[in-house]
mmCIF file with all atom_site columns, C-alpha atoms in Angstrom:
data_model
loop_
_atom_site.group_PDB
_atom_site.id
_atom_site.type_symbol
_atom_site.label_atom_id
_atom_site.label_alt_id
_atom_site.label_comp_id
_atom_site.label_asym_id
_atom_site.label_entity_id
_atom_site.label_seq_id
_atom_site.pdbx_PDB_ins_code
_atom_site.Cartn_x
_atom_site.Cartn_y
_atom_site.Cartn_z
_atom_site.occupancy
_atom_site.B_iso_or_equiv
_atom_site.pdbx_formal_charge
_atom_site.auth_seq_id
_atom_site.auth_comp_id
_atom_site.auth_asym_id
_atom_site.auth_atom_id
_atom_site.pdbx_PDB_model_num
ATOM 1   C CA . MET A 1 1   ? -4.163 179.254 12.054  1.00 0.00 ? 1   MET A CA 1
ATOM 2   C CA . LYS A 1 2   ? -5.609 176.229 13.852  1.00 0.00 ? 2   LYS A CA 1
ATOM 3   C CA . TYR A 1 3   ? -3.461 174.322 16.501  1.00 0.00 ? 3   TYR A CA 1
ATOM 4   C CA . LYS A 1 4   ? -3.259 171.105 14.576  1.00 0.00 ? 4   LYS A CA 1
ATOM 5   C CA . GLU A 1 5   ? -1.791 172.856 11.452  1.00 0.00 ? 5   GLU A CA 1
ATOM 6   C CA . ILE A 1 6   ? 0.882  174.577 13.718  1.00 0.00 ? 6   ILE A CA 1
ATOM 7   C CA . MET A 1 7   ? 1.704  171.332 15.161  1.00 0.00 ? 7   MET A CA 1
ATOM 8   C CA . ASP A 1 8   ? 2.059  169.647 11.789  1.00 0.00 ? 8   ASP A CA 1
ATOM 9   C CA . LYS A 1 9   ? 4.527  172.177 10.877  1.00 0.00 ? 9   LYS A CA 1
ATOM 10  C CA . ILE A 1 10  ? 6.887  171.616 14.053  1.00 0.00 ? 10  ILE A CA 1
ATOM 11  C CA . TYR A 1 11  ? 9.362  169.023 13.330  1.00 0.00 ? 11  TYR A CA 1
ATOM 12  C CA . VAL A 1 12  ? 11.492 167.749 16.386  1.00 0.00 ? 12  VAL A CA 1
ATOM 13  C CA . THR A 1 13  ? 14.749 165.747 15.613  1.00 0.00 ? 13  THR A CA 1
ATOM 14  C CA . PRO A 1 14  ? 15.716 163.000 17.861  1.00 0.00 ? 14  PRO A CA 1
ATOM 15  C CA . GLU A 1 15  ? 18.669 165.213 19.214  1.00 0.00 ? 15  GLU A CA 1
ATOM 16  C CA . MET A 1 16  ? 16.421 167.878 20.129  1.00 0.00 ? 16  MET A CA 1
ATOM 17  C CA . GLN A 1 17  ? 13.927 165.433 21.940  1.00 0.00 ? 17  GLN A CA 1
ATOM 18  C CA . LYS A 1 18  ? 16.725 163.828 24.095  1.00 0.00 ? 18  LYS A CA 1
ATOM 19  C CA . ARG A 1 19  ? 17.891 167.560 24.858  1.00 0.00 ? 19  ARG A CA 1
ATOM 20  C CA . ILE A 1 20  ? 14.534 168.418 25.801  1.00 0.00 ? 20  ILE A CA 1
ATOM 21  C CA . LEU A 1 21  ? 13.965 165.426 28.023  1.00 0.00 ? 21  LEU A CA 1
ATOM 22  C CA . ASN A 1 22  ? 17.262 165.955 29.536  1.00 0.00 ? 22  ASN A CA 1
ATOM 23  C CA . ASN A 1 23  ? 16.424 169.575 30.632  1.00 0.00 ? 23  ASN A CA 1
ATOM 24  C CA . VAL A 1 24  ? 13.033 168.316 32.002  1.00 0.00 ? 24  VAL A CA 1
ATOM 25  C CA . ASN A 1 25  ? 14.729 165.751 34.170  1.00 0.00 ? 25  ASN A CA 1
ATOM 26  C CA . LYS A 1 26  ? 17.072 168.081 35.462  1.00 0.00 ? 26  LYS A CA 1
ATOM 27  C CA . GLU A 1 27  ? 14.464 170.688 36.535  1.00 0.00 ? 27  GLU A CA 1
ATOM 28  C CA . ILE A 1 28  ? 12.405 167.715 38.263  1.00 0.00 ? 28  ILE A CA 1
ATOM 29  C CA . GLU A 1 29  ? 15.426 166.650 40.104  1.00 0.00 ? 29  GLU A CA 1
ATOM 30  C CA . ARG A 1 30  ? 16.355 170.327 41.109  1.00 0.00 ? 30  ARG A CA 1
ATOM 31  C CA . LYS A 1 31  ? 12.670 170.807 42.567  1.00 0.00 ? 31  LYS A CA 1
ATOM 32  C CA . TYR A 1 32  ? 12.329 167.543 44.382  1.00 0.00 ? 32  TYR A CA 1
ATOM 33  C CA . SER A 1 33  ? 16.010 166.484 45.342  1.00 0.00 ? 33  SER A CA 1
ATOM 34  C CA . SER A 1 34  ? 15.659 168.432 48.757  1.00 0.00 ? 34  SER A CA 1
ATOM 35  C CA . VAL A 1 35  ? 12.446 166.797 49.465  1.00 0.00 ? 35  VAL A CA 1
ATOM 36  C CA . ALA A 1 36  ? 13.948 163.399 48.933  1.00 0.00 ? 36  ALA A CA 1
ATOM 37  C CA . ILE A 1 37  ? 16.733 164.251 51.344  1.00 0.00 ? 37  ILE A CA 1
ATOM 38  C CA . TYR A 1 38  ? 14.613 165.573 53.875  1.00 0.00 ? 38  TYR A CA 1
ATOM 39  C CA . TYR A 1 39  ? 12.346 162.470 53.520  1.00 0.00 ? 39  TYR A CA 1
ATOM 40  C CA . LYS A 1 40  ? 15.470 160.211 53.796  1.00 0.00 ? 40  LYS A CA 1
ATOM 41  C CA . THR A 1 41  ? 16.590 162.038 56.884  1.00 0.00 ? 41  THR A CA 1
ATOM 42  C CA . PHE A 1 42  ? 13.149 161.840 58.592  1.00 0.00 ? 42  PHE A CA 1
ATOM 43  C CA . VAL A 1 43  ? 13.139 158.294 58.088  1.00 0.00 ? 43  VAL A CA 1
ATOM 44  C CA . SER A 1 44  ? 16.389 157.504 59.459  1.00 0.00 ? 44  SER A CA 1
ATOM 45  C CA . VAL A 1 45  ? 15.729 159.571 62.614  1.00 0.00 ? 45  VAL A CA 1
ATOM 46  C CA . ALA A 1 46  ? 12.377 157.833 63.237  1.00 0.00 ? 46  ALA A CA 1
ATOM 47  C CA . ALA A 1 47  ? 14.013 154.297 62.745  1.00 0.00 ? 47  ALA A CA 1
ATOM 48  C CA . CYS A 1 48  ? 16.656 155.329 65.473  1.00 0.00 ? 48  CYS A CA 1
ATOM 49  C CA . ALA A 1 49  ? 13.882 156.454 67.767  1.00 0.00 ? 49  ALA A CA 1
ATOM 50  C CA . VAL A 1 50  ? 12.114 153.587 67.162  1.00 0.00 ? 50  VAL A CA 1
ATOM 51  C CA . ILE A 1 51  ? 15.352 151.290 68.189  1.00 0.00 ? 51  ILE A CA 1
ATOM 52  C CA . VAL A 1 52  ? 16.113 153.574 71.299  1.00 0.00 ? 52  VAL A CA 1
ATOM 53  C CA . MET A 1 53  ? 12.493 153.343 72.705  1.00 0.00 ? 53  MET A CA 1
ATOM 54  C CA . GLY A 1 54  ? 12.710 149.356 72.105  1.00 0.00 ? 54  GLY A CA 1
ATOM 55  C CA . VAL A 1 55  ? 16.002 149.061 74.079  1.00 0.00 ? 55  VAL A CA 1
ATOM 56  C CA . LEU A 1 56  ? 14.716 151.121 76.929  1.00 0.00 ? 56  LEU A CA 1
ATOM 57  C CA . SER A 1 57  ? 11.683 149.091 77.026  1.00 0.00 ? 57  SER A CA 1
ATOM 58  C CA . VAL A 1 58  ? 13.617 145.872 77.150  1.00 0.00 ? 58  VAL A CA 1
ATOM 59  C CA . TYR A 1 59  ? 15.988 147.301 79.967  1.00 0.00 ? 59  TYR A CA 1
ATOM 60  C CA . ASN A 1 60  ? 12.811 148.442 82.210  1.00 0.00 ? 60  ASN A CA 1
ATOM 61  C CA . ILE A 1 61  ? 11.484 144.836 82.000  1.00 0.00 ? 61  ILE A CA 1
ATOM 62  C CA . MET A 1 62  ? 14.710 143.152 82.487  1.00 0.00 ? 62  MET A CA 1
ATOM 63  C CA . THR A 1 63  ? 15.845 145.222 85.495  1.00 0.00 ? 63  THR A CA 1
ATOM 64  C CA . PRO A 1 64  ? 14.620 143.904 88.818  1.00 0.00 ? 64  PRO A CA 1
ATOM 65  C CA . SER A 1 65  ? 13.018 146.231 91.244  1.00 0.00 ? 65  SER A CA 1
ATOM 66  C CA . VAL A 1 66  ? 14.842 146.908 94.486  1.00 0.00 ? 66  VAL A CA 1
ATOM 67  C CA . PRO A 1 67  ? 13.194 146.004 97.738  1.00 0.00 ? 67  PRO A CA 1
ATOM 68  C CA . HIS A 1 68  ? 12.316 149.086 100.134 1.00 0.00 ? 68  HIS A CA 1
ATOM 69  C CA . ASP A 1 69  ? 12.322 147.220 103.211 1.00 0.00 ? 69  ASP A CA 1
ATOM 70  C CA . PHE A 1 70  ? 16.069 146.839 103.761 1.00 0.00 ? 70  PHE A CA 1
ATOM 71  C CA . GLU A 1 71  ? 15.780 146.716 107.739 1.00 0.00 ? 71  GLU A CA 1
ATOM 72  C CA . THR A 1 72  ? 13.655 143.545 107.768 1.00 0.00 ? 72  THR A CA 1
ATOM 73  C CA . ALA A 1 73  ? 15.716 141.856 104.628 1.00 0.00 ? 73  ALA A CA 1
ATOM 74  C CA . PRO A 1 74  ? 18.146 139.074 105.734 1.00 0.00 ? 74  PRO A CA 1
ATOM 75  C CA . PRO A 1 75  ? 21.949 140.197 105.219 1.00 0.00 ? 75  PRO A CA 1
ATOM 76  C CA . LEU A 1 76  ? 23.343 140.007 101.647 1.00 0.00 ? 76  LEU A CA 1
ATOM 77  C CA . ALA A 1 77  ? 25.485 137.141 100.902 1.00 0.00 ? 77  ALA A CA 1
ATOM 78  C CA . SER A 1 78  ? 29.111 137.877 100.010 1.00 0.00 ? 78  SER A CA 1
ATOM 79  C CA . PRO A 1 79  ? 30.378 137.786 96.253  1.00 0.00 ? 79  PRO A CA 1
ATOM 80  C CA . TYR A 1 80  ? 31.001 133.885 96.652  1.00 0.00 ? 80  TYR A CA 1
ATOM 81  C CA . SER A 1 81  ? 28.276 132.949 98.883  1.00 0.00 ? 81  SER A CA 1
ATOM 82  C CA . SER A 1 82  ? 24.479 132.358 98.521  1.00 0.00 ? 82  SER A CA 1
ATOM 83  C CA . GLU A 1 83  ? 23.636 132.135 102.255 1.00 0.00 ? 83  GLU A CA 1
ATOM 84  C CA . GLY A 1 84  ? 23.793 134.880 104.728 1.00 0.00 ? 84  GLY A CA 1
ATOM 85  C CA . PHE A 1 85  ? 22.907 134.684 108.415 1.00 0.00 ? 85  PHE A CA 1
ATOM 86  C CA . PHE A 1 86  ? 22.183 136.792 111.426 1.00 0.00 ? 86  PHE A CA 1
ATOM 87  C CA . SER A 1 87  ? 24.299 135.071 114.160 1.00 0.00 ? 87  SER A CA 1
ATOM 88  C CA . GLU A 1 88  ? 27.064 132.469 114.711 1.00 0.00 ? 88  GLU A CA 1
ATOM 89  C CA . GLU A 1 89  ? 24.501 130.018 116.149 1.00 0.00 ? 89  GLU A CA 1
ATOM 90  C CA . GLU A 1 90  ? 22.477 130.155 112.768 1.00 0.00 ? 90  GLU A CA 1
ATOM 91  C CA . LEU A 1 91  ? 25.748 129.934 110.730 1.00 0.00 ? 91  LEU A CA 1
ATOM 92  C CA . SER A 1 92  ? 26.603 126.867 112.837 1.00 0.00 ? 92  SER A CA 1
ATOM 93  C CA . LYS A 1 93  ? 23.417 124.965 112.184 1.00 0.00 ? 93  LYS A CA 1
ATOM 94  C CA . ALA A 1 94  ? 23.894 125.761 108.508 1.00 0.00 ? 94  ALA A CA 1
ATOM 95  C CA . VAL A 1 95  ? 27.443 124.330 108.326 1.00 0.00 ? 95  VAL A CA 1
ATOM 96  C CA . GLY A 1 96  ? 26.750 121.308 110.642 1.00 0.00 ? 96  GLY A CA 1
ATOM 97  C CA . TYR A 1 97  ? 29.483 122.112 113.094 1.00 0.00 ? 97  TYR A CA 1
ATOM 98  C CA . ASP A 1 98  ? 30.168 124.743 115.901 1.00 0.00 ? 98  ASP A CA 1
ATOM 99  C CA . VAL A 1 99  ? 31.787 127.704 114.310 1.00 0.00 ? 99  VAL A CA 1
ATOM 100 C CA . LYS A 1 100 ? 34.453 129.661 116.238 1.00 0.00 ? 100 LYS A CA 1
ATOM 101 C CA . SER A 1 101 ? 34.992 133.344 116.199 1.00 0.00 ? 101 SER A CA 1
ATOM 102 C CA . VAL A 1 102 ? 37.691 135.803 116.541 1.00 0.00 ? 102 VAL A CA 1
ATOM 103 C CA . ASN A 1 103 ? 37.837 137.409 119.906 1.00 0.00 ? 103 ASN A CA 1
ATOM 104 C CA . TYR A 1 104 ? 40.647 139.744 119.375 1.00 0.00 ? 104 TYR A CA 1
ATOM 105 C CA . LEU A 1 105 ? 40.522 142.213 116.504 1.00 0.00 ? 105 LEU A CA 1
ATOM 106 C CA . PRO A 1 106 ? 43.062 145.127 115.817 1.00 0.00 ? 106 PRO A CA 1
ATOM 107 C CA . PHE A 1 107 ? 40.023 147.584 115.082 1.00 0.00 ? 107 PHE A CA 1
ATOM 108 C CA . LYS A 1 108 ? 36.546 148.091 116.452 1.00 0.00 ? 108 LYS A CA 1
ATOM 109 C CA . PRO A 1 109 ? 34.150 146.418 114.119 1.00 0.00 ? 109 PRO A CA 1
ATOM 110 C CA . THR A 1 110 ? 30.644 148.221 113.477 1.00 0.00 ? 110 THR A CA 1
ATOM 111 C CA . ASN A 1 111 ? 29.537 145.436 111.295 1.00 0.00 ? 111 ASN A CA 1
ATOM 112 C CA . THR A 1 112 ? 29.471 141.595 111.503 1.00 0.00 ? 112 THR A CA 1
ATOM 113 C CA . GLU A 1 113 ? 28.357 139.244 108.731 1.00 0.00 ? 113 GLU A CA 1
ATOM 114 C CA . TYR A 1 114 ? 28.090 135.401 108.798 1.00 0.00 ? 114 TYR A CA 1
ATOM 115 C CA . TYR A 1 115 ? 28.293 133.419 105.620 1.00 0.00 ? 115 TYR A CA 1
ATOM 116 C CA . ASN A 1 116 ? 27.852 129.753 104.520 1.00 0.00 ? 116 ASN A CA 1
ATOM 117 C CA . ILE A 1 117 ? 30.250 128.860 101.469 1.00 0.00 ? 117 ILE A CA 1
ATOM 118 C CA . ASP A 1 118 ? 29.581 125.411 100.635 1.00 0.00 ? 118 ASP A CA 1
ATOM 119 C CA . ASP A 1 119 ? 29.611 124.260 104.316 1.00 0.00 ? 119 ASP A CA 1
ATOM 120 C CA . MET A 1 120 ? 32.645 126.543 104.820 1.00 0.00 ? 120 MET A CA 1
ATOM 121 C CA . ALA A 1 121 ? 31.928 129.154 107.559 1.00 0.00 ? 121 ALA A CA 1
ATOM 122 C CA . GLU A 1 122 ? 33.024 132.808 107.065 1.00 0.00 ? 122 GLU A CA 1
ATOM 123 C CA . ILE A 1 123 ? 32.657 135.682 109.438 1.00 0.00 ? 123 ILE A CA 1
ATOM 124 C CA . TYR A 1 124 ? 33.301 139.003 108.018 1.00 0.00 ? 124 TYR A CA 1
ATOM 125 C CA . TYR A 1 125 ? 34.120 141.922 110.588 1.00 0.00 ? 125 TYR A CA 1
ATOM 126 C CA . SER A 1 126 ? 34.429 145.363 109.427 1.00 0.00 ? 126 SER A CA 1
ATOM 127 C CA . ASN A 1 127 ? 33.942 149.118 109.905 1.00 0.00 ? 127 ASN A CA 1
ATOM 128 C CA . ASP A 1 128 ? 34.390 152.051 107.432 1.00 0.00 ? 128 ASP A CA 1
ATOM 129 C CA . LYS A 1 129 ? 38.204 151.495 107.182 1.00 0.00 ? 129 LYS A CA 1
ATOM 130 C CA . ASP A 1 130 ? 39.346 148.026 107.976 1.00 0.00 ? 130 ASP A CA 1
ATOM 131 C CA . ALA A 1 131 ? 38.069 144.609 107.630 1.00 0.00 ? 131 ALA A CA 1
ATOM 132 C CA . LEU A 1 132 ? 38.893 141.068 108.709 1.00 0.00 ? 132 LEU A CA 1
ATOM 133 C CA . THR A 1 133 ? 37.615 137.787 107.120 1.00 0.00 ? 133 THR A CA 1
ATOM 134 C CA . PHE A 1 134 ? 37.855 134.577 109.578 1.00 0.00 ? 134 PHE A CA 1
ATOM 135 C CA . ARG A 1 135 ? 36.963 131.170 107.759 1.00 0.00 ? 135 ARG A CA 1
ATOM 136 C CA . MET A 1 136 ? 36.685 127.766 109.220 1.00 0.00 ? 136 MET A CA 1
ATOM 137 C CA . SER A 1 137 ? 35.881 124.487 107.339 1.00 0.00 ? 137 SER A CA 1
ATOM 138 C CA . ARG A 1 138 ? 36.561 120.646 107.868 1.00 0.00 ? 138 ARG A CA 1
ATOM 139 C CA . GLY A 1 139 ? 39.687 119.382 106.335 1.00 0.00 ? 139 GLY A CA 1
ATOM 140 C CA . SER A 1 140 ? 43.454 120.491 106.252 1.00 0.00 ? 140 SER A CA 1
ATOM 141 C CA . SER A 1 141 ? 43.783 122.537 103.174 1.00 0.00 ? 141 SER A CA 1
ATOM 142 C CA . ASP A 1 142 ? 44.045 126.296 102.518 1.00 0.00 ? 142 ASP A CA 1
ATOM 143 C CA . ILE A 1 143 ? 40.649 127.697 102.536 1.00 0.00 ? 143 ILE A CA 1
ATOM 144 C CA . SER A 1 144 ? 41.703 131.506 102.628 1.00 0.00 ? 144 SER A CA 1
ATOM 145 C CA . GLY A 1 145 ? 41.109 131.867 98.680  1.00 0.00 ? 145 GLY A CA 1
ATOM 146 C CA . TYR A 1 146 ? 43.968 134.413 98.909  1.00 0.00 ? 146 TYR A CA 1
ATOM 147 C CA . TYR A 1 147 ? 46.692 133.712 96.392  1.00 0.00 ? 147 TYR A CA 1
ATOM 148 C CA . ASN A 1 148 ? 48.756 136.611 96.117  1.00 0.00 ? 148 ASN A CA 1
ATOM 149 C CA . VAL A 1 149 ? 52.435 136.205 96.350  1.00 0.00 ? 149 VAL A CA 1
ATOM 150 C CA . PHE A 1 150 ? 53.987 137.615 99.506  1.00 0.00 ? 150 PHE A CA 1
ATOM 151 C CA . SER A 1 151 ? 57.474 138.540 100.141 1.00 0.00 ? 151 SER A CA 1
ATOM 152 C CA . ASN A 1 152 ? 57.617 137.184 103.748 1.00 0.00 ? 152 ASN A CA 1
ATOM 153 C CA . GLU A 1 153 ? 56.297 133.846 104.835 1.00 0.00 ? 153 GLU A CA 1
ATOM 154 C CA . LYS A 1 154 ? 56.897 131.899 107.891 1.00 0.00 ? 154 LYS A CA 1
ATOM 155 C CA . THR A 1 155 ? 55.689 129.093 110.001 1.00 0.00 ? 155 THR A CA 1
ATOM 156 C CA . ILE A 1 156 ? 55.288 129.541 113.802 1.00 0.00 ? 156 ILE A CA 1
ATOM 157 C CA . GLY A 1 157 ? 54.021 126.202 115.372 1.00 0.00 ? 157 GLY A CA 1
ATOM 158 C CA . ASN A 1 158 ? 51.066 125.258 113.058 1.00 0.00 ? 158 ASN A CA 1
ATOM 159 C CA . VAL A 1 159 ? 50.295 128.734 111.811 1.00 0.00 ? 159 VAL A CA 1
ATOM 160 C CA . THR A 1 160 ? 51.730 129.812 108.639 1.00 0.00 ? 160 THR A CA 1
ATOM 161 C CA . ILE A 1 161 ? 51.708 133.604 108.271 1.00 0.00 ? 161 ILE A CA 1
ATOM 162 C CA . LYS A 1 162 ? 52.227 135.679 105.074 1.00 0.00 ? 162 LYS A CA 1
ATOM 163 C CA . GLY A 1 163 ? 52.907 139.398 104.516 1.00 0.00 ? 163 GLY A CA 1
ATOM 164 C CA . ASP A 1 164 ? 55.432 141.903 103.210 1.00 0.00 ? 164 ASP A CA 1
ATOM 165 C CA . GLY A 1 165 ? 58.307 143.132 105.111 1.00 0.00 ? 165 GLY A CA 1
ATOM 166 C CA . ASN A 1 166 ? 57.428 143.087 108.688 1.00 0.00 ? 166 ASN A CA 1
ATOM 167 C CA . MET A 1 167 ? 53.717 143.301 108.414 1.00 0.00 ? 167 MET A CA 1
ATOM 168 C CA . TYR A 1 168 ? 51.393 140.446 107.594 1.00 0.00 ? 168 TYR A CA 1
ATOM 169 C CA . SER A 1 169 ? 48.106 140.197 105.986 1.00 0.00 ? 169 SER A CA 1
ATOM 170 C CA . LEU A 1 170 ? 47.204 136.458 106.260 1.00 0.00 ? 170 LEU A CA 1
ATOM 171 C CA . ALA A 1 171 ? 47.368 133.475 108.526 1.00 0.00 ? 171 ALA A CA 1
ATOM 172 C CA . ILE A 1 172 ? 46.463 129.936 107.921 1.00 0.00 ? 172 ILE A CA 1
ATOM 173 C CA . TRP A 1 173 ? 46.362 126.819 110.236 1.00 0.00 ? 173 TRP A CA 1
ATOM 174 C CA . SER A 1 174 ? 44.749 123.546 111.078 1.00 0.00 ? 174 SER A CA 1
ATOM 175 C CA . ALA A 1 175 ? 43.804 121.753 114.144 1.00 0.00 ? 175 ALA A CA 1
ATOM 176 C CA . ASP A 1 176 ? 41.485 118.961 115.325 1.00 0.00 ? 176 ASP A CA 1
ATOM 177 C CA . GLY A 1 177 ? 40.228 118.253 112.076 1.00 0.00 ? 177 GLY A CA 1
ATOM 178 C CA . PHE A 1 178 ? 39.544 121.741 110.967 1.00 0.00 ? 178 PHE A CA 1
ATOM 179 C CA . SER A 1 179 ? 41.321 124.270 108.756 1.00 0.00 ? 179 SER A CA 1
ATOM 180 C CA . TYR A 1 180 ? 41.328 128.076 109.453 1.00 0.00 ? 180 TYR A CA 1
ATOM 181 C CA . SER A 1 181 ? 42.252 131.158 107.837 1.00 0.00 ? 181 SER A CA 1
ATOM 182 C CA . ILE A 1 182 ? 42.464 135.084 108.877 1.00 0.00 ? 182 ILE A CA 1
ATOM 183 C CA . ASP A 1 183 ? 42.666 137.755 106.350 1.00 0.00 ? 183 ASP A CA 1
ATOM 184 C CA . VAL A 1 184 ? 43.142 141.354 107.093 1.00 0.00 ? 184 VAL A CA 1
ATOM 185 C CA . THR A 1 185 ? 42.873 144.322 104.838 1.00 0.00 ? 185 THR A CA 1
ATOM 186 C CA . ALA A 1 186 ? 45.306 146.333 106.696 1.00 0.00 ? 186 ALA A CA 1
ATOM 187 C CA . PRO A 1 187 ? 48.639 144.372 107.448 1.00 0.00 ? 187 PRO A CA 1
ATOM 188 C CA . VAL A 1 188 ? 49.557 144.018 110.939 1.00 0.00 ? 188 VAL A CA 1
ATOM 189 C CA . SER A 1 189 ? 52.512 142.999 113.031 1.00 0.00 ? 189 SER A CA 1
ATOM 190 C CA . GLN A 1 190 ? 53.628 139.088 113.744 1.00 0.00 ? 190 GLN A CA 1
ATOM 191 C CA . GLU A 1 191 ? 52.639 139.858 117.113 1.00 0.00 ? 191 GLU A CA 1
ATOM 192 C CA . THR A 1 192 ? 49.179 140.899 116.357 1.00 0.00 ? 192 THR A CA 1
ATOM 193 C CA . ILE A 1 193 ? 48.401 138.635 113.945 1.00 0.00 ? 193 ILE A CA 1
ATOM 194 C CA . LEU A 1 194 ? 49.451 135.903 116.198 1.00 0.00 ? 194 LEU A CA 1
ATOM 195 C CA . ASN A 1 195 ? 47.232 137.466 118.910 1.00 0.00 ? 195 ASN A CA 1
ATOM 196 C CA . ILE A 1 196 ? 44.316 137.359 116.569 1.00 0.00 ? 196 ILE A CA 1
ATOM 197 C CA . VAL A 1 197 ? 44.917 133.823 115.687 1.00 0.00 ? 197 VAL A CA 1
ATOM 198 C CA . ASN A 1 198 ? 44.959 132.707 119.341 1.00 0.00 ? 198 ASN A CA 1
ATOM 199 C CA . SER A 1 199 ? 41.813 134.456 120.103 1.00 0.00 ? 199 SER A CA 1
ATOM 200 C CA . VAL A 1 200 ? 39.809 132.084 117.887 1.00 0.00 ? 200 VAL A CA 1
ATOM 201 C CA . LYS A 1 201 ? 37.485 130.157 120.166 1.00 0.00 ? 201 LYS A CA 1
#
């Protein structure tokens, strides 16, 4: 029997046609769904990789290189200063007046740094354990920048010392048109902090 004659005798109802098409669609989905999942996963991973590479590239561009010649570079400024100097003389020229210094310290410093903070002189003495900050500026205000609340505060002559208990961390005073402050990281006795103040020349 010819193909055409056979096909003429086959009748497909709408219900049969719908059922056949549904079965075909299910089979197609079964075969290709895993491929689609793999494709979507691959696209997501690739997109993330592109974003990460872009961020790393921007970071490398924005990050400044660190100079290797630390020995010849000038001293770094303190967190609140943009000018560092090598000596008391250089600092005096920068601020426009003769900067005094601390001649008695409660520890042996291994490092001394000089800063100009808006025409306020700062000398920072330190070692691996302790540090002392000395400041001097024109005027008569509190230039210590130290605003902690202390349990003990007393004024002796023109010097105000602040601390907790019998130990003191801060001294502020004014004399001859200038303001001064001394801040020590390790609290000291009243006698010691006054000796530090009296050594400023």
